[in-house]
mmCIF file of C-alpha atoms in Angstrom:
data_model
loop_
_atom_site.group_PDB
_atom_site.id
_atom_site.type_symbol
_atom_site.label_atom_id
_atom_site.label_comp_id
_atom_site.label_asym_id
_atom_site.label_seq_id
_atom_site.Cartn_x
_atom_site.Cartn_y
_atom_site.Cartn_z
ATOM 1 C CA MET A 28 -108.571 73.540 17.128
ATOM 2 C CA TYR A 29 -107.517 74.704 20.690
ATOM 3 C CA ASP A 30 -105.419 72.888 23.376
ATOM 4 C CA THR A 31 -107.740 71.842 25.974
ATOM 5 C CA VAL A 32 -104.933 71.926 28.582
ATOM 6 C CA VAL A 33 -105.144 75.630 28.469
ATOM 7 C CA GLN A 34 -107.858 76.210 31.078
ATOM 8 C CA PRO A 35 -108.691 78.271 34.119
ATOM 9 C CA LEU A 36 -106.704 75.745 36.509
ATOM 10 C CA LEU A 37 -103.693 76.077 34.441
ATOM 11 C CA THR A 38 -102.368 78.598 37.069
ATOM 12 C CA ASP A 39 -100.523 78.737 40.349
ATOM 13 C CA LEU A 40 -102.321 78.039 43.529
ATOM 14 C CA TYR A 41 -101.390 81.216 45.069
ATOM 15 C CA GLN A 42 -103.619 83.087 42.221
ATOM 16 C CA ILE A 43 -106.512 81.275 43.539
ATOM 17 C CA THR A 44 -105.631 81.877 47.214
ATOM 18 C CA MET A 45 -105.053 85.594 46.303
ATOM 19 C CA ALA A 46 -108.365 85.632 44.715
ATOM 20 C CA TYR A 47 -109.768 84.216 47.886
ATOM 21 C CA GLY A 48 -108.087 86.950 50.021
ATOM 22 C CA TYR A 49 -109.513 89.627 47.887
ATOM 23 C CA TRP A 50 -112.970 88.128 47.961
ATOM 24 C CA LYS A 51 -112.816 87.798 51.895
ATOM 25 C CA CYS A 52 -111.758 91.438 52.064
ATOM 26 C CA ASN A 53 -114.362 92.598 49.617
ATOM 27 C CA LYS A 54 -111.639 93.994 47.363
ATOM 28 C CA HIS A 55 -112.312 91.414 44.602
ATOM 29 C CA ASN A 56 -114.279 93.778 42.474
ATOM 30 C CA CYS A 57 -111.874 96.794 42.669
ATOM 31 C CA ASN A 58 -111.053 98.158 39.301
ATOM 32 C CA SER A 59 -107.341 97.458 38.471
ATOM 33 C CA VAL A 60 -104.753 97.415 35.798
ATOM 34 C CA PHE A 61 -102.176 94.911 35.209
ATOM 35 C CA GLU A 62 -99.219 94.919 32.412
ATOM 36 C CA LEU A 63 -97.626 92.107 30.726
ATOM 37 C CA TYR A 64 -94.040 93.137 29.586
ATOM 38 C CA PHE A 65 -90.362 91.764 29.869
ATOM 39 C CA ARG A 66 -87.293 93.162 31.331
ATOM 40 C CA LYS A 67 -84.761 92.233 29.063
ATOM 41 C CA ASN A 68 -84.352 90.730 25.565
ATOM 42 C CA GLN A 69 -83.258 87.171 25.367
ATOM 43 C CA PHE A 70 -80.138 85.559 23.327
ATOM 44 C CA GLN A 71 -78.274 89.036 24.238
ATOM 45 C CA GLY A 72 -80.455 90.487 21.414
ATOM 46 C CA GLU A 73 -81.864 93.998 20.704
ATOM 47 C CA TYR A 74 -85.470 93.056 20.182
ATOM 48 C CA THR A 75 -87.994 90.429 21.008
ATOM 49 C CA ILE A 76 -90.999 89.173 18.844
ATOM 50 C CA PHE A 77 -94.249 89.383 20.339
ATOM 51 C CA CYS A 78 -96.364 86.280 20.093
ATOM 52 C CA GLY A 79 -99.166 84.309 21.909
ATOM 53 C CA LEU A 80 -101.907 86.995 21.815
ATOM 54 C CA ARG A 81 -104.078 84.656 19.608
ATOM 55 C CA ASP A 82 -103.811 81.933 22.306
ATOM 56 C CA VAL A 83 -104.697 84.519 25.061
ATOM 57 C CA ILE A 84 -107.853 85.662 23.207
ATOM 58 C CA LEU A 85 -108.888 81.873 22.666
ATOM 59 C CA PHE A 86 -108.315 81.241 26.363
ATOM 60 C CA LEU A 87 -110.502 84.232 27.370
ATOM 61 C CA GLU A 88 -113.349 83.193 25.040
ATOM 62 C CA GLN A 89 -113.427 79.610 26.484
ATOM 63 C CA PHE A 90 -112.800 80.855 30.334
ATOM 64 C CA HIS A 91 -115.168 79.032 32.446
ATOM 65 C CA ILE A 92 -114.665 77.233 35.948
ATOM 66 C CA SER A 93 -116.623 74.038 35.868
ATOM 67 C CA ASP A 94 -118.165 72.011 38.399
ATOM 68 C CA GLU A 95 -115.267 69.496 38.043
ATOM 69 C CA ASP A 96 -112.865 72.282 38.834
ATOM 70 C CA VAL A 97 -114.749 73.315 41.891
ATOM 71 C CA GLN A 98 -114.962 69.801 43.205
ATOM 72 C CA TYR A 99 -111.183 69.595 43.086
ATOM 73 C CA LEU A 100 -110.590 73.196 44.453
ATOM 74 C CA LYS A 101 -112.758 72.297 47.597
ATOM 75 C CA THR A 102 -110.320 69.529 48.194
ATOM 76 C CA VAL A 103 -107.363 72.083 48.020
ATOM 77 C CA MET A 104 -109.149 74.715 49.965
ATOM 78 C CA PRO A 105 -111.579 72.863 52.212
ATOM 79 C CA LYS A 106 -112.083 75.863 54.644
ATOM 80 C CA ALA A 107 -113.156 78.149 51.959
ATOM 81 C CA GLU A 108 -116.905 79.189 52.038
ATOM 82 C CA PRO A 109 -119.182 77.702 49.353
ATOM 83 C CA GLU A 110 -120.041 81.289 48.349
ATOM 84 C CA PHE A 111 -116.443 81.677 47.294
ATOM 85 C CA PHE A 112 -116.640 78.771 44.837
ATOM 86 C CA GLN A 113 -119.998 80.203 43.551
ATOM 87 C CA TYR A 114 -118.316 83.487 42.938
ATOM 88 C CA LEU A 115 -115.510 81.646 40.978
ATOM 89 C CA GLN A 116 -117.989 80.110 38.824
ATOM 90 C CA SER A 117 -119.759 83.422 38.036
ATOM 91 C CA LEU A 118 -116.656 85.115 36.626
ATOM 92 C CA ASP A 119 -116.919 86.450 33.245
ATOM 93 C CA THR A 120 -113.977 87.445 31.268
ATOM 94 C CA LYS A 121 -116.164 89.983 29.375
ATOM 95 C CA GLN A 122 -115.710 92.112 32.435
ATOM 96 C CA LEU A 123 -112.081 92.643 31.267
ATOM 97 C CA LYS A 124 -110.661 95.083 28.863
ATOM 98 C CA LEU A 125 -107.385 94.218 26.984
ATOM 99 C CA VAL A 126 -105.324 96.384 24.948
ATOM 100 C CA ALA A 127 -102.073 94.837 23.232
ATOM 101 C CA GLN A 128 -99.619 95.389 20.638
ATOM 102 C CA LYS A 129 -100.204 93.613 17.378
ATOM 103 C CA GLU A 130 -99.116 89.903 17.484
ATOM 104 C CA GLY A 131 -95.887 89.476 15.632
ATOM 105 C CA SER A 132 -94.635 92.915 16.502
ATOM 106 C CA VAL A 133 -90.959 93.761 17.149
ATOM 107 C CA CYS A 134 -90.970 94.866 20.891
ATOM 108 C CA PHE A 135 -88.532 96.232 23.320
ATOM 109 C CA PRO A 136 -88.049 95.919 27.168
ATOM 110 C CA ARG A 137 -90.334 97.573 29.535
ATOM 111 C CA VAL A 138 -92.814 98.451 26.925
ATOM 112 C CA PRO A 139 -96.245 96.812 27.795
ATOM 113 C CA LEU A 140 -97.301 93.860 25.454
ATOM 114 C CA ILE A 141 -100.705 93.499 26.988
ATOM 115 C CA CYS A 142 -102.664 95.878 29.416
ATOM 116 C CA VAL A 143 -105.507 94.101 31.463
ATOM 117 C CA GLU A 144 -108.108 96.132 33.045
ATOM 118 C CA GLY A 145 -110.946 94.944 35.250
ATOM 119 C CA PRO A 146 -111.978 93.251 38.575
ATOM 120 C CA LEU A 147 -108.869 92.886 40.671
ATOM 121 C CA ALA A 148 -109.518 89.052 41.497
ATOM 122 C CA LEU A 149 -110.234 88.204 37.935
ATOM 123 C CA CYS A 150 -107.201 90.061 36.635
ATOM 124 C CA GLN A 151 -105.058 88.210 39.128
ATOM 125 C CA LEU A 152 -106.576 84.741 38.321
ATOM 126 C CA ILE A 153 -105.452 84.862 34.612
ATOM 127 C CA GLU A 154 -101.887 86.142 35.380
ATOM 128 C CA THR A 155 -100.035 82.727 35.155
ATOM 129 C CA THR A 156 -101.982 81.739 32.024
ATOM 130 C CA LEU A 157 -101.329 84.830 30.106
ATOM 131 C CA LEU A 158 -97.387 84.522 31.239
ATOM 132 C CA THR A 159 -97.453 80.779 29.909
ATOM 133 C CA LEU A 160 -99.131 81.646 26.601
ATOM 134 C CA VAL A 161 -96.897 84.599 25.936
ATOM 135 C CA ASN A 162 -93.572 83.831 27.400
ATOM 136 C CA TYR A 163 -92.690 80.560 25.551
ATOM 137 C CA ALA A 164 -94.236 81.710 22.149
ATOM 138 C CA SER A 165 -92.294 84.923 22.106
ATOM 139 C CA LEU A 166 -89.085 83.141 23.039
ATOM 140 C CA VAL A 167 -89.358 80.641 20.205
ATOM 141 C CA ALA A 168 -90.453 83.170 17.544
ATOM 142 C CA THR A 169 -87.624 85.440 18.481
ATOM 143 C CA ASN A 170 -85.017 82.866 18.146
ATOM 144 C CA ALA A 171 -86.460 81.466 14.979
ATOM 145 C CA CYS A 172 -86.440 84.905 13.610
ATOM 146 C CA ARG A 173 -82.777 85.430 14.366
ATOM 147 C CA TYR A 174 -82.048 81.983 12.620
ATOM 148 C CA ARG A 175 -83.965 83.379 9.636
ATOM 149 C CA ILE A 176 -82.036 86.684 9.568
ATOM 150 C CA ALA A 177 -78.792 84.737 9.986
ATOM 151 C CA ALA A 178 -79.412 82.199 7.065
ATOM 152 C CA GLY A 179 -80.898 84.882 4.728
ATOM 153 C CA GLU A 180 -84.294 84.783 2.835
ATOM 154 C CA ASP A 181 -83.091 82.383 0.190
ATOM 155 C CA LYS A 182 -82.678 79.322 2.450
ATOM 156 C CA THR A 183 -85.359 76.781 3.426
ATOM 157 C CA MET A 184 -85.343 76.246 7.074
ATOM 158 C CA LEU A 185 -87.258 73.220 8.757
ATOM 159 C CA GLU A 186 -87.950 72.555 12.512
ATOM 160 C CA PHE A 187 -87.298 69.123 13.740
ATOM 161 C CA GLY A 188 -87.696 69.585 17.537
ATOM 162 C CA LEU A 189 -90.492 67.453 18.568
ATOM 163 C CA ARG A 190 -88.623 64.464 19.906
ATOM 164 C CA ARG A 191 -86.566 66.709 22.181
ATOM 165 C CA ALA A 192 -89.192 69.108 23.175
ATOM 166 C CA GLN A 193 -90.395 69.458 26.838
ATOM 167 C CA GLY A 194 -93.608 67.626 26.475
ATOM 168 C CA LEU A 195 -96.490 67.535 24.050
ATOM 169 C CA ASP A 196 -97.674 71.059 24.513
ATOM 170 C CA GLY A 197 -94.012 72.185 24.396
ATOM 171 C CA GLY A 198 -93.501 70.462 21.125
ATOM 172 C CA LEU A 199 -96.676 71.873 19.525
ATOM 173 C CA THR A 200 -96.075 75.358 20.740
ATOM 174 C CA ALA A 201 -92.490 75.360 19.559
ATOM 175 C CA SER A 202 -93.404 74.026 16.017
ATOM 176 C CA LYS A 203 -96.023 76.810 15.850
ATOM 177 C CA TYR A 204 -93.975 79.658 16.720
ATOM 178 C CA CYS A 205 -90.947 78.393 14.930
ATOM 179 C CA TYR A 206 -93.032 78.568 11.839
ATOM 180 C CA VAL A 207 -94.253 82.256 12.806
ATOM 181 C CA GLY A 208 -90.766 83.379 13.457
ATOM 182 C CA GLY A 209 -89.653 82.391 10.011
ATOM 183 C CA PHE A 210 -89.154 78.693 9.586
ATOM 184 C CA ASP A 211 -90.679 77.121 6.390
ATOM 185 C CA ALA A 212 -91.922 73.783 7.725
ATOM 186 C CA SER A 213 -91.962 71.362 10.469
ATOM 187 C CA SER A 214 -91.536 67.621 10.843
ATOM 188 C CA ASN A 215 -94.449 67.830 13.551
ATOM 189 C CA VAL A 216 -97.326 66.046 11.819
ATOM 190 C CA LEU A 217 -99.905 67.056 14.450
ATOM 191 C CA ALA A 218 -98.936 70.747 14.446
ATOM 192 C CA GLY A 219 -99.436 70.634 10.654
ATOM 193 C CA LYS A 220 -102.896 69.179 11.121
ATOM 194 C CA MET A 221 -103.799 71.453 13.796
ATOM 195 C CA TYR A 222 -102.381 74.663 12.753
ATOM 196 C CA GLY A 223 -101.909 74.363 8.865
ATOM 197 C CA ILE A 224 -98.098 74.357 9.029
ATOM 198 C CA PRO A 225 -96.333 72.821 5.985
ATOM 199 C CA VAL A 226 -94.778 69.465 7.061
ATOM 200 C CA ARG A 227 -91.524 67.957 5.916
ATOM 201 C CA GLY A 228 -89.442 65.023 6.818
ATOM 202 C CA THR A 229 -86.281 63.185 6.438
ATOM 203 C CA GLN A 230 -85.171 59.865 7.921
ATOM 204 C CA ALA A 231 -83.633 58.912 11.171
ATOM 205 C CA HIS A 232 -80.305 57.212 11.466
ATOM 206 C CA SER A 233 -82.133 53.959 11.883
ATOM 207 C CA PHE A 234 -83.089 54.172 8.237
ATOM 208 C CA VAL A 235 -79.355 54.608 7.249
ATOM 209 C CA ASN A 236 -78.277 51.657 9.541
ATOM 210 C CA ALA A 237 -80.988 49.409 7.936
ATOM 211 C CA PHE A 238 -78.800 49.430 4.680
ATOM 212 C CA SER A 239 -75.298 47.765 4.434
ATOM 213 C CA SER A 240 -74.692 47.575 0.609
ATOM 214 C CA LEU A 241 -76.079 48.687 -2.728
ATOM 215 C CA SER A 242 -76.974 45.117 -3.236
ATOM 216 C CA GLU A 243 -79.817 45.479 -1.013
ATOM 217 C CA LEU A 244 -81.561 48.136 -3.152
ATOM 218 C CA ASN A 245 -84.752 46.987 -5.209
ATOM 219 C CA PRO A 246 -83.688 46.864 -8.854
ATOM 220 C CA GLU A 247 -87.343 47.997 -9.659
ATOM 221 C CA ILE A 248 -87.137 51.244 -7.753
ATOM 222 C CA VAL A 249 -83.565 52.285 -8.775
ATOM 223 C CA HIS A 250 -85.074 53.022 -12.299
ATOM 224 C CA LEU A 251 -86.592 56.400 -11.441
ATOM 225 C CA GLU A 252 -89.323 58.000 -13.490
ATOM 226 C CA THR A 253 -88.098 61.740 -14.328
ATOM 227 C CA PRO A 254 -90.564 64.723 -14.300
ATOM 228 C CA THR A 255 -90.974 64.240 -17.939
ATOM 229 C CA GLY A 256 -91.900 60.488 -17.741
ATOM 230 C CA LYS A 257 -88.550 58.924 -18.695
ATOM 231 C CA ALA A 258 -86.722 56.210 -17.239
ATOM 232 C CA PHE A 259 -83.717 57.127 -15.079
ATOM 233 C CA ASP A 260 -81.339 54.661 -13.647
ATOM 234 C CA ILE A 261 -80.412 56.659 -10.468
ATOM 235 C CA GLN A 262 -78.035 54.058 -8.818
ATOM 236 C CA SER A 263 -75.642 54.046 -11.870
ATOM 237 C CA ALA A 264 -75.790 57.876 -12.027
ATOM 238 C CA THR A 265 -74.888 58.244 -8.445
ATOM 239 C CA VAL A 266 -72.100 55.710 -8.416
ATOM 240 C CA LYS A 267 -70.471 57.511 -11.325
ATOM 241 C CA TYR A 268 -70.863 60.899 -9.698
ATOM 242 C CA LEU A 269 -69.721 59.394 -6.493
ATOM 243 C CA ASP A 270 -66.191 58.573 -7.973
ATOM 244 C CA GLN A 271 -65.752 62.146 -9.063
ATOM 245 C CA VAL A 272 -66.945 63.623 -5.659
ATOM 246 C CA LYS A 273 -64.545 61.281 -3.644
ATOM 247 C CA VAL A 274 -61.554 62.602 -5.842
ATOM 248 C CA LEU A 275 -62.709 66.160 -5.344
ATOM 249 C CA LEU A 276 -63.162 66.038 -1.464
ATOM 250 C CA ASP A 277 -60.369 63.487 -0.895
ATOM 251 C CA THR A 278 -62.824 60.956 0.840
ATOM 252 C CA PRO A 279 -61.911 57.567 -0.609
ATOM 253 C CA ASP A 280 -63.654 55.635 2.113
ATOM 254 C CA THR A 281 -67.335 56.343 2.004
ATOM 255 C CA HIS A 282 -69.942 53.991 3.472
ATOM 256 C CA GLU A 283 -71.709 51.905 1.012
ATOM 257 C CA GLY A 284 -74.863 51.226 3.131
ATOM 258 C CA GLU A 285 -75.142 54.996 3.784
ATOM 259 C CA LEU A 286 -75.185 55.637 -0.034
ATOM 260 C CA ALA A 287 -77.626 52.903 -0.500
ATOM 261 C CA SER A 288 -80.065 54.348 2.228
ATOM 262 C CA PHE A 289 -79.780 57.857 0.481
ATOM 263 C CA ILE A 290 -80.617 56.326 -2.926
ATOM 264 C CA ALA A 291 -83.665 54.314 -1.453
ATOM 265 C CA TYR A 292 -84.941 57.614 0.159
ATOM 266 C CA ALA A 293 -84.265 59.511 -3.003
ATOM 267 C CA CYS A 294 -86.427 56.988 -5.076
ATOM 268 C CA SER A 295 -89.319 57.630 -2.506
ATOM 269 C CA PHE A 296 -88.980 61.298 -2.417
ATOM 270 C CA PRO A 297 -86.913 62.697 -5.450
ATOM 271 C CA ASP A 298 -88.542 66.020 -5.407
ATOM 272 C CA GLN A 299 -87.749 66.728 -1.897
ATOM 273 C CA LEU A 300 -84.562 64.920 -0.822
ATOM 274 C CA LEU A 301 -83.549 65.536 2.805
ATOM 275 C CA VAL A 302 -81.188 63.076 4.422
ATOM 276 C CA LEU A 303 -79.028 62.918 7.593
ATOM 277 C CA ILE A 304 -75.304 62.974 6.807
ATOM 278 C CA ASP A 305 -73.852 62.504 10.147
ATOM 279 C CA THR A 306 -74.833 58.737 10.801
ATOM 280 C CA TYR A 307 -71.150 57.553 10.237
ATOM 281 C CA SER A 308 -68.803 60.455 9.420
ATOM 282 C CA THR A 309 -69.977 63.647 8.039
ATOM 283 C CA LEU A 310 -66.941 64.814 6.312
ATOM 284 C CA SER A 311 -65.562 61.349 5.296
ATOM 285 C CA SER A 312 -68.840 59.987 4.158
ATOM 286 C CA GLY A 313 -72.053 61.742 4.586
ATOM 287 C CA ILE A 314 -71.312 64.824 2.464
ATOM 288 C CA ALA A 315 -69.735 62.822 -0.489
ATOM 289 C CA ASN A 316 -72.578 60.419 -0.563
ATOM 290 C CA PHE A 317 -75.287 63.099 -0.355
ATOM 291 C CA LEU A 318 -73.797 65.169 -3.247
ATOM 292 C CA ALA A 319 -73.581 62.076 -5.380
ATOM 293 C CA VAL A 320 -77.216 61.339 -5.042
ATOM 294 C CA ALA A 321 -78.034 65.089 -5.268
ATOM 295 C CA LEU A 322 -76.241 65.420 -8.551
ATOM 296 C CA ALA A 323 -77.669 62.407 -10.026
ATOM 297 C CA LEU A 324 -81.184 63.707 -9.059
ATOM 298 C CA ASN A 325 -80.308 66.993 -10.817
ATOM 299 C CA ASP A 326 -79.644 64.976 -13.946
ATOM 300 C CA ALA A 327 -82.979 63.434 -13.642
ATOM 301 C CA GLY A 328 -84.644 66.761 -13.504
ATOM 302 C CA TYR A 329 -85.170 67.102 -9.555
ATOM 303 C CA LYS A 330 -83.628 69.533 -7.157
ATOM 304 C CA ALA A 331 -82.344 68.485 -3.698
ATOM 305 C CA ARG A 332 -83.393 70.825 -0.890
ATOM 306 C CA GLY A 333 -88.951 86.195 29.860
ATOM 307 C CA CYS A 334 -92.088 88.168 30.492
ATOM 308 C CA VAL A 335 -93.630 89.551 33.915
ATOM 309 C CA TYR A 336 -97.265 90.630 34.913
ATOM 310 C CA LYS A 337 -97.534 93.532 37.413
ATOM 311 C CA ILE A 338 -100.167 95.464 38.753
ATOM 312 C CA VAL A 339 -99.839 99.323 37.916
ATOM 313 C CA GLU A 340 -103.282 100.870 39.035
ATOM 314 C CA ILE A 341 -106.102 99.829 41.400
ATOM 315 C CA GLU A 342 -109.317 102.020 41.584
ATOM 316 C CA GLY A 343 -107.621 104.819 39.707
ATOM 317 C CA ARG A 344 -104.725 104.902 42.110
ATOM 318 C CA PRO A 345 -101.306 104.290 40.487
ATOM 319 C CA CYS A 346 -99.302 101.431 41.935
ATOM 320 C CA MET A 347 -95.545 101.072 41.757
ATOM 321 C CA LYS A 348 -93.247 98.009 42.939
ATOM 322 C CA LEU A 349 -89.889 99.318 44.614
ATOM 323 C CA ALA A 350 -87.032 97.014 44.588
ATOM 324 C CA GLN A 351 -83.232 96.964 45.124
ATOM 325 C CA GLU A 352 -82.659 95.914 41.612
ATOM 326 C CA ILE A 353 -83.532 98.906 39.587
ATOM 327 C CA GLN A 354 -84.888 96.824 36.677
ATOM 328 C CA LYS A 355 -87.486 95.293 38.964
ATOM 329 C CA VAL A 356 -89.000 98.560 39.709
ATOM 330 C CA THR A 357 -92.258 99.011 37.824
ATOM 331 C CA PHE A 358 -93.764 102.188 36.103
ATOM 332 C CA PRO A 359 -97.179 103.138 37.953
ATOM 333 C CA GLY A 360 -100.251 104.142 36.161
ATOM 334 C CA LYS A 361 -102.248 103.087 33.125
ATOM 335 C CA LYS A 362 -100.335 103.937 30.215
ATOM 336 C CA LYS A 363 -100.273 104.729 26.398
ATOM 337 C CA VAL A 364 -97.509 103.608 24.202
ATOM 338 C CA PHE A 365 -96.426 105.240 20.904
ATOM 339 C CA ARG A 366 -93.537 104.241 18.469
ATOM 340 C CA PHE A 367 -91.805 107.171 16.705
ATOM 341 C CA TYR A 368 -90.520 106.696 13.099
ATOM 342 C CA GLY A 369 -87.703 108.898 11.334
ATOM 343 C CA SER A 370 -87.497 110.255 7.875
ATOM 344 C CA LYS A 371 -86.158 106.836 6.637
ATOM 345 C CA GLY A 372 -89.076 104.970 7.956
ATOM 346 C CA ASN A 373 -87.270 103.252 10.743
ATOM 347 C CA ALA A 374 -88.392 103.093 14.222
ATOM 348 C CA ILE A 375 -86.646 105.537 16.331
ATOM 349 C CA LEU A 376 -88.035 104.706 20.010
ATOM 350 C CA ASP A 377 -91.115 103.716 21.986
ATOM 351 C CA LEU A 378 -92.567 106.389 24.128
ATOM 352 C CA ILE A 379 -94.465 105.373 27.273
ATOM 353 C CA SER A 380 -96.744 108.038 28.833
ATOM 354 C CA LYS A 381 -99.622 108.016 31.385
ATOM 355 C CA GLU A 382 -103.018 107.530 29.748
ATOM 356 C CA ASN A 383 -104.219 111.041 31.001
ATOM 357 C CA GLU A 384 -101.119 112.791 29.461
ATOM 358 C CA PRO A 385 -101.468 114.769 26.125
ATOM 359 C CA SER A 386 -100.520 112.392 23.227
ATOM 360 C CA PRO A 387 -97.564 113.566 21.177
ATOM 361 C CA LYS A 388 -98.158 114.826 17.704
ATOM 362 C CA ILE A 389 -96.297 114.407 14.433
ATOM 363 C CA GLY A 390 -93.575 116.972 13.712
ATOM 364 C CA GLU A 391 -93.866 118.427 17.376
ATOM 365 C CA GLN A 392 -90.590 118.098 19.528
ATOM 366 C CA VAL A 393 -91.006 115.739 22.504
ATOM 367 C CA LEU A 394 -88.476 115.286 25.246
ATOM 368 C CA CYS A 395 -87.750 111.579 25.739
ATOM 369 C CA ARG A 396 -86.225 110.312 28.771
ATOM 370 C CA ASP A 397 -84.533 106.906 29.813
ATOM 371 C CA PRO A 398 -86.543 105.819 32.892
ATOM 372 C CA PHE A 399 -83.208 104.523 34.570
ATOM 373 C CA ILE A 400 -80.530 106.523 33.256
ATOM 374 C CA ALA A 401 -81.062 110.347 34.130
ATOM 375 C CA THR A 402 -78.491 111.679 31.497
ATOM 376 C CA LYS A 403 -79.903 109.598 28.697
ATOM 377 C CA ARG A 404 -82.567 111.915 27.215
ATOM 378 C CA ALA A 405 -83.115 113.364 23.776
ATOM 379 C CA TYR A 406 -85.652 115.504 21.921
ATOM 380 C CA CYS A 407 -87.386 113.770 19.120
ATOM 381 C CA SER A 408 -89.823 115.201 16.370
ATOM 382 C CA PRO A 409 -91.499 112.057 14.878
ATOM 383 C CA ILE A 410 -92.169 112.043 11.176
ATOM 384 C CA LYS A 411 -94.735 109.141 11.656
ATOM 385 C CA MET A 412 -96.303 107.856 14.860
ATOM 386 C CA GLU A 413 -98.047 104.439 15.852
ATOM 387 C CA ASN A 414 -100.250 103.686 18.727
ATOM 388 C CA LEU A 415 -98.875 100.451 19.706
ATOM 389 C CA LEU A 416 -101.660 99.333 22.127
ATOM 390 C CA ILE A 417 -104.852 98.416 20.363
ATOM 391 C CA ASN A 418 -108.302 97.255 21.856
ATOM 392 C CA VAL A 419 -108.432 93.423 21.616
ATOM 393 C CA TRP A 420 -110.984 92.519 24.230
ATOM 394 C CA GLY A 421 -113.914 94.101 25.901
ATOM 395 C CA GLU A 422 -117.488 93.482 27.113
ATOM 396 C CA LYS A 423 -118.552 92.057 23.891
ATOM 397 C CA GLY A 424 -115.417 89.946 23.784
ATOM 398 C CA CYS A 425 -112.862 89.877 21.041
ATOM 399 C CA MET A 426 -112.640 93.129 19.327
ATOM 400 C CA GLN A 427 -110.283 92.366 16.386
ATOM 401 C CA PRO A 428 -110.040 89.521 13.938
ATOM 402 C CA ILE A 429 -107.881 86.754 14.974
ATOM 403 C CA PRO A 430 -105.209 86.319 12.447
ATOM 404 C CA THR A 431 -104.061 83.190 11.043
ATOM 405 C CA LEU A 432 -100.488 81.714 11.611
ATOM 406 C CA GLN A 433 -99.591 82.717 8.080
ATOM 407 C CA GLU A 434 -100.636 86.413 8.694
ATOM 408 C CA VAL A 435 -98.752 86.687 11.985
ATOM 409 C CA LYS A 436 -95.821 85.148 10.094
ATOM 410 C CA SER A 437 -96.030 87.823 7.299
ATOM 411 C CA PHE A 438 -96.313 90.615 9.966
ATOM 412 C CA VAL A 439 -93.175 89.467 11.859
ATOM 413 C CA GLN A 440 -91.240 90.159 8.628
ATOM 414 C CA GLN A 441 -93.057 93.401 8.035
ATOM 415 C CA SER A 442 -92.266 94.554 11.538
ATOM 416 C CA LEU A 443 -88.739 93.747 11.163
ATOM 417 C CA LYS A 444 -88.182 95.803 8.339
ATOM 418 C CA THR A 445 -89.015 98.985 10.400
ATOM 419 C CA ILE A 446 -86.123 98.533 12.818
ATOM 420 C CA ARG A 447 -82.378 99.608 11.915
ATOM 421 C CA GLU A 448 -79.958 96.929 10.628
ATOM 422 C CA ASN A 449 -77.817 97.331 13.522
ATOM 423 C CA VAL A 450 -80.679 96.376 15.977
ATOM 424 C CA LYS A 451 -81.093 93.027 14.204
#
C-alpha cells in the first residue's frame, strides 16, 4: 500500500515554474545530473542512517500528471501555453537514471545518497518530493538508531508518537522509520496494517483515572488463569507484594485507584503488561504499584515487559555552486563513491571521485584529501573496498528488488557494525 498523497504535485510551485522556464528556452531536455546529500549530521552525531529510497522508487513508479492536475495548474499558471501542459503529461520517469546508496546504510556528510541523471526539467520537478521522502525518514531512523544503541540490544523499545506527530503522514512515516531504526513495535495500528510493523499498546491516563479503589474490580476477572491453566488470585498476590514494596521503597501512600487500574489491565493482557506510572506520582505511587503487579504476574508465570538536492552537471559540463558559507559550496561533476575498509573490517573513509577518474584498487595507496581543509590529507591503502552508489532506476524502471521494512531494519544493524565504536 502506498500513500496517495505522494504524487507529482507534492512539490513547490517554483519547481513547476522553473520547468516552464526550461521549456520556454528549449533547455528542458538537456541531460543533467543532480545529487541528493546532506551537509552535516543531526543530533551532533557522527553518522546518518539513509532511508526513504523505497518510497522514492514507489513514487517514480506511479509518477503521472493527471488531467485533474493539469486543470488545477492552469488556474495557477493561466498564461502558460497549452503545449506546456501537454509536455508535463508526456513526462516519463523511465527517462531518468538513479544510482543510490543502499537503504539503511550508515552515511556521512557531503557524500551523495542519490544521484539523478536525465532531462533537466524532469530532474528539477522531482527535487522537492525526493527531499521530502528522504529527509524526514533519515532523520527519524537515525534518532531511533541512537536510542537503540543507548538502550542496548536486550531492551524492548516501543514507539508511541502518533498523537503528537505532525499530521497523518508524519505519524505514519515516524512509526515506519522508528521501526527501521531499531524500535521493536509501535502503537500506531494503521502503520501495523500498512507496513507489517508489530503493534503494542498500553493505556492512557484516563484508564487509570477511571478506577478509584480495589472494590471496583470485577471478582471474576481477578482470578487469572495461568499459562498452565491453573487459577491464580492476582489481586491478593498484588496486595501482598505491595506491602513489601512500600517498605522497600519507602512509599507508604500509594494510590489505590492506580493499583486497581494496573490489576485490571494485567487481567486483560497478562503476557504483555505495559502501564503508565506517572498519572499521580511516579516515585511515590506508580513504580510501587507497577512492581507489585509485575511480581504477582511473575508468580503466575507471566513476564511483565537535513538533505539538499543540487545540480552538478548539465550536458556533460560540470556545475558548481559558490557561496560565502563554505559548507554550501557544491562539488562539480558526476561522481563515484567508494568506502574504504581497514584490516579490522571497519570503515575508514568514503572517497568521492569524478566518474571519469580511474577507480581506486585494493591494496594500492591513494592520497585522500578533505575538500575544505587543505592540511587534512592522508594516504590510504584499502584492505576492502565498496562501491556505494548502485543502479536503482533506469529506462526499464526499478533495477533492484525493493526490500521489505524488516530487511532494511536488519541492514541498518549490519551497516552499524562496520563503523568504529567511537563514531557511534
